[in-house]
CSV table of N, CA and C in Angstrom, one decimal:
chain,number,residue,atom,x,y,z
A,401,UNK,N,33.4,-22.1,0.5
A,401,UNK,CA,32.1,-21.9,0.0
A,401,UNK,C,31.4,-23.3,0.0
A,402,UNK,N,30.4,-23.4,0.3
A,402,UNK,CA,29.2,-24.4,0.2
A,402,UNK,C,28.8,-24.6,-1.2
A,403,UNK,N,28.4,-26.5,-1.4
A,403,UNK,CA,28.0,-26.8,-2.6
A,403,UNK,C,27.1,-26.2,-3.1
A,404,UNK,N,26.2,-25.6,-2.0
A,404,UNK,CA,25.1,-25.0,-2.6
A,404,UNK,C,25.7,-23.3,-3.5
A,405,UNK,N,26.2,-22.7,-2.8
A,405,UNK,CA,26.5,-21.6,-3.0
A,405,UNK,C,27.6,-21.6,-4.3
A,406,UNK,N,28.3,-22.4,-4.7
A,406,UNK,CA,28.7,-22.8,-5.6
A,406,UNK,C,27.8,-22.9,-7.1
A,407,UNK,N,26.9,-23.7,-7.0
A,407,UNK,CA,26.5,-23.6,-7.7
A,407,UNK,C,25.4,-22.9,-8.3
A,408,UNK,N,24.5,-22.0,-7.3
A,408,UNK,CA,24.1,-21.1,-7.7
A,408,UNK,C,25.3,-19.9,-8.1
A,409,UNK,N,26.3,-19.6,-8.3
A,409,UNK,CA,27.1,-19.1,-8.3
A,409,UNK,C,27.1,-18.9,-9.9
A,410,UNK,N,27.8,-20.4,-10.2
A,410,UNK,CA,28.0,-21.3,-11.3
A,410,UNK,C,26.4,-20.8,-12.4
A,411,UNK,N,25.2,-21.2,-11.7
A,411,UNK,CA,23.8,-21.4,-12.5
A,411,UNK,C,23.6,-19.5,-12.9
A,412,UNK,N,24.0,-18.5,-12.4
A,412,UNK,CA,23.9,-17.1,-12.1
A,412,UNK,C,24.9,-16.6,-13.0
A,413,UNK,N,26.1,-17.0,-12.9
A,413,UNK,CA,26.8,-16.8,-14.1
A,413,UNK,C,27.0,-17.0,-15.7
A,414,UNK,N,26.1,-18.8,-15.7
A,414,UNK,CA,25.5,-18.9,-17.0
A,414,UNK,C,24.7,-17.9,-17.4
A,415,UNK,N,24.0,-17.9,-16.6
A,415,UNK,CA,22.7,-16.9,-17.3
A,415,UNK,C,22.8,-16.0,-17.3
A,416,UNK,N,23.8,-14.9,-17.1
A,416,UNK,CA,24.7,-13.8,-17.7
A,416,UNK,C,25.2,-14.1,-18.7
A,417,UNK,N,25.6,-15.1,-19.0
A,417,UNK,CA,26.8,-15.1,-19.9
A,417,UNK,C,25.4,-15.5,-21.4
A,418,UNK,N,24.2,-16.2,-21.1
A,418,UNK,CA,23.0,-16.7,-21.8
A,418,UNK,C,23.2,-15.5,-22.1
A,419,UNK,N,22.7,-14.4,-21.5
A,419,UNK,CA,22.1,-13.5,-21.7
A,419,UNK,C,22.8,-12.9,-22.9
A,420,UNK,N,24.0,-12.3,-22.4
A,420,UNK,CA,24.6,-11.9,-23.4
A,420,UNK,C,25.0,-12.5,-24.8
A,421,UNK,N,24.8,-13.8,-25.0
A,421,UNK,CA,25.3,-14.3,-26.2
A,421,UNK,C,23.2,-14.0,-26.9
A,422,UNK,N,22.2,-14.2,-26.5
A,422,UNK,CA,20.9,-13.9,-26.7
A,422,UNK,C,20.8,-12.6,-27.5
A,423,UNK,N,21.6,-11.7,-26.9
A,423,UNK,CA,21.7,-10.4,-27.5
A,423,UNK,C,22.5,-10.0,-28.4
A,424,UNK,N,23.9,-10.8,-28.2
A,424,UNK,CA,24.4,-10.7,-29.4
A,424,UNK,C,24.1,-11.5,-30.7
A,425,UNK,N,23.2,-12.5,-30.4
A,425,UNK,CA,22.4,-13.3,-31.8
A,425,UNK,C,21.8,-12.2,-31.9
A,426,UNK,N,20.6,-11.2,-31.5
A,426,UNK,CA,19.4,-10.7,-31.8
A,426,UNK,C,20.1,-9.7,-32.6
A,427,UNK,N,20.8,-9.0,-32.1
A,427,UNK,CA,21.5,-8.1,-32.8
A,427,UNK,C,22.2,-8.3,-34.2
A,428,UNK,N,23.1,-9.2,-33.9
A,428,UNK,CA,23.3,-9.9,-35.3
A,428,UNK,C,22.6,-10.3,-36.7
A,429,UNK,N,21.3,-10.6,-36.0
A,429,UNK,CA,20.1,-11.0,-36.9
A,429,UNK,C,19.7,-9.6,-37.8
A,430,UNK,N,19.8,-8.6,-37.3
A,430,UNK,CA,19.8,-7.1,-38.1
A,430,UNK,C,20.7,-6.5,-38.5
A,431,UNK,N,22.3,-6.8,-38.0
A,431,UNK,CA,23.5,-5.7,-38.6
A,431,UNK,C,24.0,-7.3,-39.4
A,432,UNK,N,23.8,-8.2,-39.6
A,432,UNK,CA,24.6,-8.8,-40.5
A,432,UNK,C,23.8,-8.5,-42.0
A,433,UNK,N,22.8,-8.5,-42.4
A,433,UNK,CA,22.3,-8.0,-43.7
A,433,UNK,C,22.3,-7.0,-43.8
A,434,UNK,N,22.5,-5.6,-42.9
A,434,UNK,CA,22.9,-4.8,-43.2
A,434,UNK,C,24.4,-4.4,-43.9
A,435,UNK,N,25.3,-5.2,-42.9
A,435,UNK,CA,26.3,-5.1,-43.7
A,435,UNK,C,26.9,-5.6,-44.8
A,436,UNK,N,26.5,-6.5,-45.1
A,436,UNK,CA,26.1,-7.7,-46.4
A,436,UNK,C,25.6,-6.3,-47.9
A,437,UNK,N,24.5,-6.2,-47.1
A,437,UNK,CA,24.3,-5.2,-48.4
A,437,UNK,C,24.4,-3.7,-48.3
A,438,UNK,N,25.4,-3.4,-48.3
A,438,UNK,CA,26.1,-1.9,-47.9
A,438,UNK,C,26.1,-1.1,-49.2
A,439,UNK,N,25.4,-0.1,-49.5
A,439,UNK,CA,26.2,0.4,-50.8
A,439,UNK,C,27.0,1.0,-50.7
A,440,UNK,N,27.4,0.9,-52.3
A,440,UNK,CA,29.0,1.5,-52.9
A,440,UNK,C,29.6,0.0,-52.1
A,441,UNK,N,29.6,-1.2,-52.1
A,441,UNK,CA,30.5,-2.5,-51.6
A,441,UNK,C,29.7,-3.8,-52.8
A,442,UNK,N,30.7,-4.4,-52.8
A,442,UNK,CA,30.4,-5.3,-53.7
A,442,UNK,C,29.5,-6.3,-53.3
A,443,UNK,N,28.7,-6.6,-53.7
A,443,UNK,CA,27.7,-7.6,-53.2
A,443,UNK,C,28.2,-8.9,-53.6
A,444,UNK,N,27.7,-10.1,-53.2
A,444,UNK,CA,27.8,-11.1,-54.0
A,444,UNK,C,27.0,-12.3,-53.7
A,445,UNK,N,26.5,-13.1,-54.6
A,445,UNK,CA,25.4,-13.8,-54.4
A,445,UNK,C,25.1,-14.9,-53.2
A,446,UNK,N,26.3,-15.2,-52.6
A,446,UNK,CA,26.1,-15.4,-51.4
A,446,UNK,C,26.1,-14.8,-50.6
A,447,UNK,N,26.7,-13.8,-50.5
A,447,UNK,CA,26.2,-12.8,-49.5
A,447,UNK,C,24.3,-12.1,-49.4
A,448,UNK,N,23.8,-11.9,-50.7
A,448,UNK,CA,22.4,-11.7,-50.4
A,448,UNK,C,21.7,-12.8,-50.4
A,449,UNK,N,22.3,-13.9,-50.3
A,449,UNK,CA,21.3,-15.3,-49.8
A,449,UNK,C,21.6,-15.3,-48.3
A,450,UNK,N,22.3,-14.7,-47.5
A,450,UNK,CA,22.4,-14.6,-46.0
A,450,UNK,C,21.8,-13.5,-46.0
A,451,UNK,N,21.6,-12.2,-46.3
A,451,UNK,CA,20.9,-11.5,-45.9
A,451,UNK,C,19.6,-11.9,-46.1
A,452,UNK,N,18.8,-11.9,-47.0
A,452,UNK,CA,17.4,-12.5,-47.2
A,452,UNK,C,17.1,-13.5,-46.2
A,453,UNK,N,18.3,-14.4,-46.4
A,453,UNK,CA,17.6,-15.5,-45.2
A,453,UNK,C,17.7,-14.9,-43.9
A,454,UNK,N,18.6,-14.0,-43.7
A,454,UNK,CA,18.2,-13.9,-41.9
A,454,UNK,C,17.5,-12.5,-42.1
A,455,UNK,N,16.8,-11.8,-43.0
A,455,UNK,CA,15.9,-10.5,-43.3
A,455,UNK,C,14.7,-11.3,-42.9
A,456,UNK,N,14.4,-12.8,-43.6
A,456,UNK,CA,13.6,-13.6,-43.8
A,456,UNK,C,13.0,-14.1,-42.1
A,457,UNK,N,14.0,-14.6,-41.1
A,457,UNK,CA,14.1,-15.1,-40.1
A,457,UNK,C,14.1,-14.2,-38.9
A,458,UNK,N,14.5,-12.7,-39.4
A,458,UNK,CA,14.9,-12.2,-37.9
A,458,UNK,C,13.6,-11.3,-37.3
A,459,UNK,N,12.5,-11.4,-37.8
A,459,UNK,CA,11.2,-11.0,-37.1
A,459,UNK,C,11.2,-12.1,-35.9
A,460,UNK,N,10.7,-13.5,-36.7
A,460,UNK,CA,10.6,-14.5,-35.2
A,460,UNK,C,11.9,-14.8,-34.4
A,461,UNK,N,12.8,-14.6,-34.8
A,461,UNK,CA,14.7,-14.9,-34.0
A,461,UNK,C,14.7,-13.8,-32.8
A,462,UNK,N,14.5,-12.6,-33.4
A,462,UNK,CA,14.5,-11.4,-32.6
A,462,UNK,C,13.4,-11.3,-31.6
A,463,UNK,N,12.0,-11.5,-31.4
A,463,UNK,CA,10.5,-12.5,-30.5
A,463,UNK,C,11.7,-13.2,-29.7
A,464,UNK,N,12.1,-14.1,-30.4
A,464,UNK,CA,12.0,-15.4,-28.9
A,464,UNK,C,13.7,-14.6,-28.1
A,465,UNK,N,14.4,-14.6,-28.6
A,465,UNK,CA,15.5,-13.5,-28.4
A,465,UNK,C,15.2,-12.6,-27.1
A,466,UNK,N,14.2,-11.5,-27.4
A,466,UNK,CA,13.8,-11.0,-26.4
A,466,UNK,C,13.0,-11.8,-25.8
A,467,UNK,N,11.6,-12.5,-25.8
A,467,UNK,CA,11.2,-13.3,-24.7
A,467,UNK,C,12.3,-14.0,-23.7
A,468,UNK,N,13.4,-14.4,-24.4
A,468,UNK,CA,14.1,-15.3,-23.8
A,468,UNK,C,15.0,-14.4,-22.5
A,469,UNK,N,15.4,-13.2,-23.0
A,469,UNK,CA,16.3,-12.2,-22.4
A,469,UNK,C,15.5,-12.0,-21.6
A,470,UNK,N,14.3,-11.5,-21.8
A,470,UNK,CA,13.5,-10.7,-20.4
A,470,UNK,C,13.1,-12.1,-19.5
A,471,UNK,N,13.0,-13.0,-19.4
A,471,UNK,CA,13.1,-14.4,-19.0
A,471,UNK,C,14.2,-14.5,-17.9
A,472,UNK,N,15.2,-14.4,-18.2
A,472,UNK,CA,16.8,-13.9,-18.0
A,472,UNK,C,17.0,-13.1,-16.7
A,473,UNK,N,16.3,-12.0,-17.6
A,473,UNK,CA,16.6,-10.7,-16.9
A,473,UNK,C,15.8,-10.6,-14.9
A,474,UNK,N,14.3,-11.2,-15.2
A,474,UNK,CA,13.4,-11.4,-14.7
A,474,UNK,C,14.1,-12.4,-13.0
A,475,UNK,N,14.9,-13.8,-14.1
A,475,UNK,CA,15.3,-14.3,-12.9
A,475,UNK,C,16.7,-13.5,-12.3
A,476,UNK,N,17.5,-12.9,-12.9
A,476,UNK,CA,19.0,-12.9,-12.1
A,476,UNK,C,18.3,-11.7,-11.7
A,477,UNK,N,17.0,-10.4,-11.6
A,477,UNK,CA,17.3,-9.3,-10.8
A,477,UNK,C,17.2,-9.3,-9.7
A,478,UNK,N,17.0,-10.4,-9.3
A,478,UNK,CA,16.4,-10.5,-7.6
A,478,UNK,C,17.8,-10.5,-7.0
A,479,UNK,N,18.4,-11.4,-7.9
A,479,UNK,CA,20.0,-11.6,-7.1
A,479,UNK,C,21.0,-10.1,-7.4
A,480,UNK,N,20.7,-9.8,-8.0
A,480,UNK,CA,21.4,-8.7,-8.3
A,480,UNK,C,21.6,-7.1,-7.3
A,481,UNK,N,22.2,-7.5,-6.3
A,481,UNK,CA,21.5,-6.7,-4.9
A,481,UNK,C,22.3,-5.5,-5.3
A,482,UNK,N,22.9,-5.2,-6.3
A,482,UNK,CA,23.9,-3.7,-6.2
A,482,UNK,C,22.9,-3.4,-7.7
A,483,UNK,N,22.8,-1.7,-7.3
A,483,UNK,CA,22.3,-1.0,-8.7
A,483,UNK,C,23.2,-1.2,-10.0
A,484,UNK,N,24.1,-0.8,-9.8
A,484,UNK,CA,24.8,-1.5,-11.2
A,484,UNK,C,24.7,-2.6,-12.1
A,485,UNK,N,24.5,-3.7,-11.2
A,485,UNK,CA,24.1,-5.0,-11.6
A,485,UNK,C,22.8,-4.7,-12.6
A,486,UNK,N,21.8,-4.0,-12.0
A,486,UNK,CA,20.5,-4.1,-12.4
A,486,UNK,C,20.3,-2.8,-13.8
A,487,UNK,N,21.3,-1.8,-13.2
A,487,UNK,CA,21.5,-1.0,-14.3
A,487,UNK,C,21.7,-1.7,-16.4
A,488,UNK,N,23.3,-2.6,-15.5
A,488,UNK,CA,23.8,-3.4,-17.0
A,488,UNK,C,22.5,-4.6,-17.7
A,489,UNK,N,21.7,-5.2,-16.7
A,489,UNK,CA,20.2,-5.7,-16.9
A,489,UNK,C,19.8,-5.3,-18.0
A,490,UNK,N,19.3,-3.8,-17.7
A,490,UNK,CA,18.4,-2.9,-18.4
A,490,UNK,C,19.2,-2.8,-19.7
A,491,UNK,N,20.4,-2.2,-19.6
A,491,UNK,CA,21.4,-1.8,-20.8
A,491,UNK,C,21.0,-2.8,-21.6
A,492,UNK,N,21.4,-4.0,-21.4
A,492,UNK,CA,21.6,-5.5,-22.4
A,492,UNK,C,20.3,-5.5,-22.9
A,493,UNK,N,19.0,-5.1,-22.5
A,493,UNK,CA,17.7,-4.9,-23.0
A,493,UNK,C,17.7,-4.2,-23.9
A,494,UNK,N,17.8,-2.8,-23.8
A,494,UNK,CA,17.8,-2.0,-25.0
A,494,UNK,C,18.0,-2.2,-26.6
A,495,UNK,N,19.4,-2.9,-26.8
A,495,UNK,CA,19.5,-2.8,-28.0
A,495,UNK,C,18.6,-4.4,-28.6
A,496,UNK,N,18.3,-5.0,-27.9
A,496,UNK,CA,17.6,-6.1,-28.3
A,496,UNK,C,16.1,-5.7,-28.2
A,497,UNK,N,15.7,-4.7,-27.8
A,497,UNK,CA,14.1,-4.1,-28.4
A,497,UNK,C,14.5,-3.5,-29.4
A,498,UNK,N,15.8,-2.8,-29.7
A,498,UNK,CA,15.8,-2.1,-30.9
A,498,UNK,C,15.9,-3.1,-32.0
A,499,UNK,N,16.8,-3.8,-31.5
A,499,UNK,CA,16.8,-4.7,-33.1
A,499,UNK,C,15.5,-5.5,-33.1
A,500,UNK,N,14.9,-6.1,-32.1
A,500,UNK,CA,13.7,-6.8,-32.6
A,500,UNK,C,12.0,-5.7,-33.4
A,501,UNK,N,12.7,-4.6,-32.9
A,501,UNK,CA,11.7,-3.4,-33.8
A,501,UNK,C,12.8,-3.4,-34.7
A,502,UNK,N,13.8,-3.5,-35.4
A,502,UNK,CA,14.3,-3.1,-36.5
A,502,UNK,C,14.1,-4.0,-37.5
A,503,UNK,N,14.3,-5.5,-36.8
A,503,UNK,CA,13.8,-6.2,-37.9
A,503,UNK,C,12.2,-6.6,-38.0
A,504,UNK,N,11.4,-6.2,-38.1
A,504,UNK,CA,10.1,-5.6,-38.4
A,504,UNK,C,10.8,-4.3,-39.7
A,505,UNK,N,11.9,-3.8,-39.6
A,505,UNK,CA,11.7,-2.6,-40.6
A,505,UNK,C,12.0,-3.0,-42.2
A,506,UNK,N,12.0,-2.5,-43.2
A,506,UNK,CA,12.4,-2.5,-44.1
A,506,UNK,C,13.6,-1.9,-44.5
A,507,UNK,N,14.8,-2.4,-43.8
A,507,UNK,CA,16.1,-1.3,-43.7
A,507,UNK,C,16.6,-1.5,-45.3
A,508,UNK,N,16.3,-2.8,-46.3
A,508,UNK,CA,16.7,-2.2,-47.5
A,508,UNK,C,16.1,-1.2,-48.2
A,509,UNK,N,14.8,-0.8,-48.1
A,509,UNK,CA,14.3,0.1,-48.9
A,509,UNK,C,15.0,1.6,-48.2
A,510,UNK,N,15.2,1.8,-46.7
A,510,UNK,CA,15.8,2.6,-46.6
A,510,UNK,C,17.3,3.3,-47.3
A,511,UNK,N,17.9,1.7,-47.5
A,511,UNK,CA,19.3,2.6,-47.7
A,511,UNK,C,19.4,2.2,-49.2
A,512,UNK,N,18.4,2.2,-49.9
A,512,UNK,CA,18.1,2.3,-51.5
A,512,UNK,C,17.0,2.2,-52.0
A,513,UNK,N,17.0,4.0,-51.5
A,513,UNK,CA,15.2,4.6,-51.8
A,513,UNK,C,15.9,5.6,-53.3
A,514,UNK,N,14.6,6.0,-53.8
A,514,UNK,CA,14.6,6.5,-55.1
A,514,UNK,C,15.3,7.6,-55.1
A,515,UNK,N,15.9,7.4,-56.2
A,515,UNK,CA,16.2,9.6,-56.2
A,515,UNK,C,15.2,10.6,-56.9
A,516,UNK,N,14.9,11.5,-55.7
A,516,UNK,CA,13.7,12.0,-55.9
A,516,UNK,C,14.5,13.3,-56.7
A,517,UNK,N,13.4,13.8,-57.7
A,517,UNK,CA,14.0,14.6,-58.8
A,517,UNK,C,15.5,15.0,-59.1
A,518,UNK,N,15.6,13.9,-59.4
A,518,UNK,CA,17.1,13.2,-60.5
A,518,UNK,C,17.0,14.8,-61.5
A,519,UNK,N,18.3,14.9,-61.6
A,519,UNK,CA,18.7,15.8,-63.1
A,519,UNK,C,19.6,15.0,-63.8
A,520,UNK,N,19.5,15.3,-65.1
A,520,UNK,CA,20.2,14.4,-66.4
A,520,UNK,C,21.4,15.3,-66.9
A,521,UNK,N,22.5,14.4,-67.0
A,521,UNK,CA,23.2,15.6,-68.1
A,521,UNK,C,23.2,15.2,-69.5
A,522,UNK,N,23.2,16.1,-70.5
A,522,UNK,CA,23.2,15.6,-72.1
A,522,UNK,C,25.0,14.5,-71.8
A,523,UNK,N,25.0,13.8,-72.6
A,523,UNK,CA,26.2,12.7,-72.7
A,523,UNK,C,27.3,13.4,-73.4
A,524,UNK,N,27.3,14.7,-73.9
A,524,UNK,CA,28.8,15.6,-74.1
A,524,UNK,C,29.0,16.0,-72.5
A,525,UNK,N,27.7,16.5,-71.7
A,525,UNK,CA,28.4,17.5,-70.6
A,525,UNK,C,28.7,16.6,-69.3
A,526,UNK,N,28.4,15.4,-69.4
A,526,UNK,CA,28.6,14.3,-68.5
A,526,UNK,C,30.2,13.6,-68.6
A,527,UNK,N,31.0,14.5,-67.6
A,527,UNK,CA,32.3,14.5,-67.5
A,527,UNK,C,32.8,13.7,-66.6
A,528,UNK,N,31.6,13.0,-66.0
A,528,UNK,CA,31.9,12.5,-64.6
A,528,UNK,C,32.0,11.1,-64.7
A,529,UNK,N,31.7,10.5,-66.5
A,529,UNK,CA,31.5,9.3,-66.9
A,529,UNK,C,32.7,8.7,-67.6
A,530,UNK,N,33.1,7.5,-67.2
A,530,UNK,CA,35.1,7.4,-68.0
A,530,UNK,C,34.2,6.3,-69.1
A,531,UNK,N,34.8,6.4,-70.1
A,531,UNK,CA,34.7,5.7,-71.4
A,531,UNK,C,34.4,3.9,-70.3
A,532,UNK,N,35.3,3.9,-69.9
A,532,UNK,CA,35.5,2.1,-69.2
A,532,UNK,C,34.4,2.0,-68.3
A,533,UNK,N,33.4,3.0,-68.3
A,533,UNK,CA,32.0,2.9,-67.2
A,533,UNK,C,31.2,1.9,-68.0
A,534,UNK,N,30.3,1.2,-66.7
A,534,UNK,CA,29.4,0.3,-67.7
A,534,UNK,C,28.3,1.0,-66.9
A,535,UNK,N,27.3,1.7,-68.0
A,535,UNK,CA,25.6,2.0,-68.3
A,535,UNK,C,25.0,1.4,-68.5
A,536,UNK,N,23.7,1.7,-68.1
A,536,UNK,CA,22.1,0.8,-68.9
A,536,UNK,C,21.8,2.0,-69.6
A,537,UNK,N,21.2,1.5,-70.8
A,537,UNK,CA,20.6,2.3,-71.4
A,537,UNK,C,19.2,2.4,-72.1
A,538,UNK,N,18.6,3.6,-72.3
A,538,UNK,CA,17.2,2.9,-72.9
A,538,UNK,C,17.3,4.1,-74.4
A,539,UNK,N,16.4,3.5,-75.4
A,539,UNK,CA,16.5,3.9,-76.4
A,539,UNK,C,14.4,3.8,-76.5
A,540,UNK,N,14.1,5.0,-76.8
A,540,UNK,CA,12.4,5.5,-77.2
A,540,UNK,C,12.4,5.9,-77.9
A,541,UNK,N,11.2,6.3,-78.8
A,541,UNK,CA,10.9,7.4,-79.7
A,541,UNK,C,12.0,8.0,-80.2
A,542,UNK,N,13.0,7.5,-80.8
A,542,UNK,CA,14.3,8.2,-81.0
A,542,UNK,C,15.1,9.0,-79.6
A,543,UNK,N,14.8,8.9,-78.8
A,543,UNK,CA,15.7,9.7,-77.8
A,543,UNK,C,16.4,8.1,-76.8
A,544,UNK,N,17.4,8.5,-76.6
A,544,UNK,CA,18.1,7.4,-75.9
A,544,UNK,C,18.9,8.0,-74.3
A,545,UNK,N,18.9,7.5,-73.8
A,545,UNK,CA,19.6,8.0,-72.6
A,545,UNK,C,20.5,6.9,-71.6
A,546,UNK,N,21.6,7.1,-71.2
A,546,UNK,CA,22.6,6.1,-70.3
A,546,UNK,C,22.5,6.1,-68.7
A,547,UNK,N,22.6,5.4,-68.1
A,547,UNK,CA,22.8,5.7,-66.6
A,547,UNK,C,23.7,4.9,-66.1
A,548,UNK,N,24.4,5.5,-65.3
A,548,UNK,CA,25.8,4.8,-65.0
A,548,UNK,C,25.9,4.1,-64.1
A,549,UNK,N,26.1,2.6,-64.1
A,549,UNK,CA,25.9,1.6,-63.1
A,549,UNK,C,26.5,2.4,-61.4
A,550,UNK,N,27.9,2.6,-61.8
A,550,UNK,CA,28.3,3.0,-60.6
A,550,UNK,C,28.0,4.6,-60.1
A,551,UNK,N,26.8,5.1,-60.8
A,551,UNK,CA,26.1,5.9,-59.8
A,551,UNK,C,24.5,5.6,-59.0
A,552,UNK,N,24.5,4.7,-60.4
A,552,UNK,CA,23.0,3.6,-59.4
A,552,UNK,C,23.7,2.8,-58.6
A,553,UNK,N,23.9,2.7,-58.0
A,553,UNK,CA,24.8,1.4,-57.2
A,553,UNK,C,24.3,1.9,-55.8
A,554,UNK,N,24.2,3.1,-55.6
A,554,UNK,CA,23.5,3.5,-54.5
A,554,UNK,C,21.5,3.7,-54.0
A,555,UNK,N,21.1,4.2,-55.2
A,555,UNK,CA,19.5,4.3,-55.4
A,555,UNK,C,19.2,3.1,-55.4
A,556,UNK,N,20.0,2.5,-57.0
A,556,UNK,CA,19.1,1.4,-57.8
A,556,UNK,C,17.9,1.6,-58.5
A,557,UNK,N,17.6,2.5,-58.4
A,557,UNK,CA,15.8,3.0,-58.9
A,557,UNK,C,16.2,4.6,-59.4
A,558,UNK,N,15.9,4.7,-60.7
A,558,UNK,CA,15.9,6.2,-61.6
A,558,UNK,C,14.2,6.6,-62.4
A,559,UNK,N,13.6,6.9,-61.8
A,559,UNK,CA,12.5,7.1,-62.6
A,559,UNK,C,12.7,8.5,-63.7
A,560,UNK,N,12.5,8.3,-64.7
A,560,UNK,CA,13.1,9.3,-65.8
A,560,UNK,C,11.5,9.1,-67.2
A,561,UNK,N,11.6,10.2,-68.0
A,561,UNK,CA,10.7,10.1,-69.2
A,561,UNK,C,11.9,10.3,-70.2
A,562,UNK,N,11.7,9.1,-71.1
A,562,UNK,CA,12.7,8.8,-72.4
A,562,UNK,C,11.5,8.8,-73.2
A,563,UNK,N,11.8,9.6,-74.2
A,563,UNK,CA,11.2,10.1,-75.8
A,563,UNK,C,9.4,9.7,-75.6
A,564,UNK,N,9.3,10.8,-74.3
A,564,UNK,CA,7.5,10.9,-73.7
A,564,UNK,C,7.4,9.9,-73.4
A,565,UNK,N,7.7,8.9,-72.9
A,565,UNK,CA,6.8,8.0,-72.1
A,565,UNK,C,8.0,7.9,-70.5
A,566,UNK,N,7.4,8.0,-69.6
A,566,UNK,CA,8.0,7.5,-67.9
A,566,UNK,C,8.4,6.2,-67.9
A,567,UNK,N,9.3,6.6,-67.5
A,567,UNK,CA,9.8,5.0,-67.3
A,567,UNK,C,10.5,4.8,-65.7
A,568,UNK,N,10.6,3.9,-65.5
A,568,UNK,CA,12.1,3.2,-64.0
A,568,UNK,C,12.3,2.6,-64.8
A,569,UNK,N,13.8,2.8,-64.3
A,569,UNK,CA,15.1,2.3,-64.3
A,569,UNK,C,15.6,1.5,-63.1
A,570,UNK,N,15.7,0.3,-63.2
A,570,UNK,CA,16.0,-0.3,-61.8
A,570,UNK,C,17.7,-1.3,-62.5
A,571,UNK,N,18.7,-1.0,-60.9
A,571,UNK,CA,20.1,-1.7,-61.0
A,571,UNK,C,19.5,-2.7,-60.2
């Protein structure tokens, strides 16, 4: 092989290999705060200071991400003389539009949206609660009511009326 051919070789292969690590940043930039704050999983305060920060960061990361990829993509298709090649191109594209439209989304409000008409049980028929649960509670107009952390742990948000007035409840 010729120096030249060599190193186009060499420069064609980085930029596969660019490509792919581009995609797997962009991607990352969306399933790591996702998984970070998973419900029913223990959170912890460093863990939602990495989510936020890259919740925070992954509109513009996920932008240059894709600019960068279709950049990428743009130069190696010409070289890429078999369909397949150009096929896996496109593939590597895909999820990197999805995640750069996903982080544009609000996926926490998705995976702890309100519970839409909640029922209560009176605190005898609520069997489902072990003495060792820890509740929030609210106390109104003489009527009081509990809610049990580890069933908010999923919602986070109970909108309820204690002793006539509406209230939220937020975990």
């Amino acid at each position: 092989m010729s120096t030249e051919k060599i190193k186009t070789f060499l420069s064609r292969r980085a930029a596969w290999l660019t490509l792919i690590v581009i995609v797997l940043a962009g991607l990352m930039m969306v399933a790591i705060p996702v998984w970070l704050i998973m419900p029913f999983k223990p959170q912890t305060t460093r863990g939602l200071e990495i989510s936020y920060l890259l919740k925070r960061w992954s509109p513009l990361v996920t932008v240059i991400a894709l600019v960068s990829a279709l950049f990428l993509v743009w130069r190696l298709w010409g070289g890429a003389r078999r369909w397949w090649r150009k096929a896996i191109l496109v593939v590597l594209l895909l999820p990197l539009f999805a995640s750069t439209w996903f982080a544009r989304q609000n996926h926490f409000e998705w995976m702890f949206n309100p519970l839409a008409r909640a029922t209560y049980a009176k605190a005898d028929e609520a069997g489902f609660v072990n003495d060792s649960d820890m509740v929030m509670t609210v106390k109104n107009n003489g009527e009081a009511v509990a809610y049990p952390v580890r069933l908010m742990a999923y919602h986070h948000v109970v909108q309820d009326v204690v002793g006539g007035t509406p209230i939220t409840v937020t975990y």
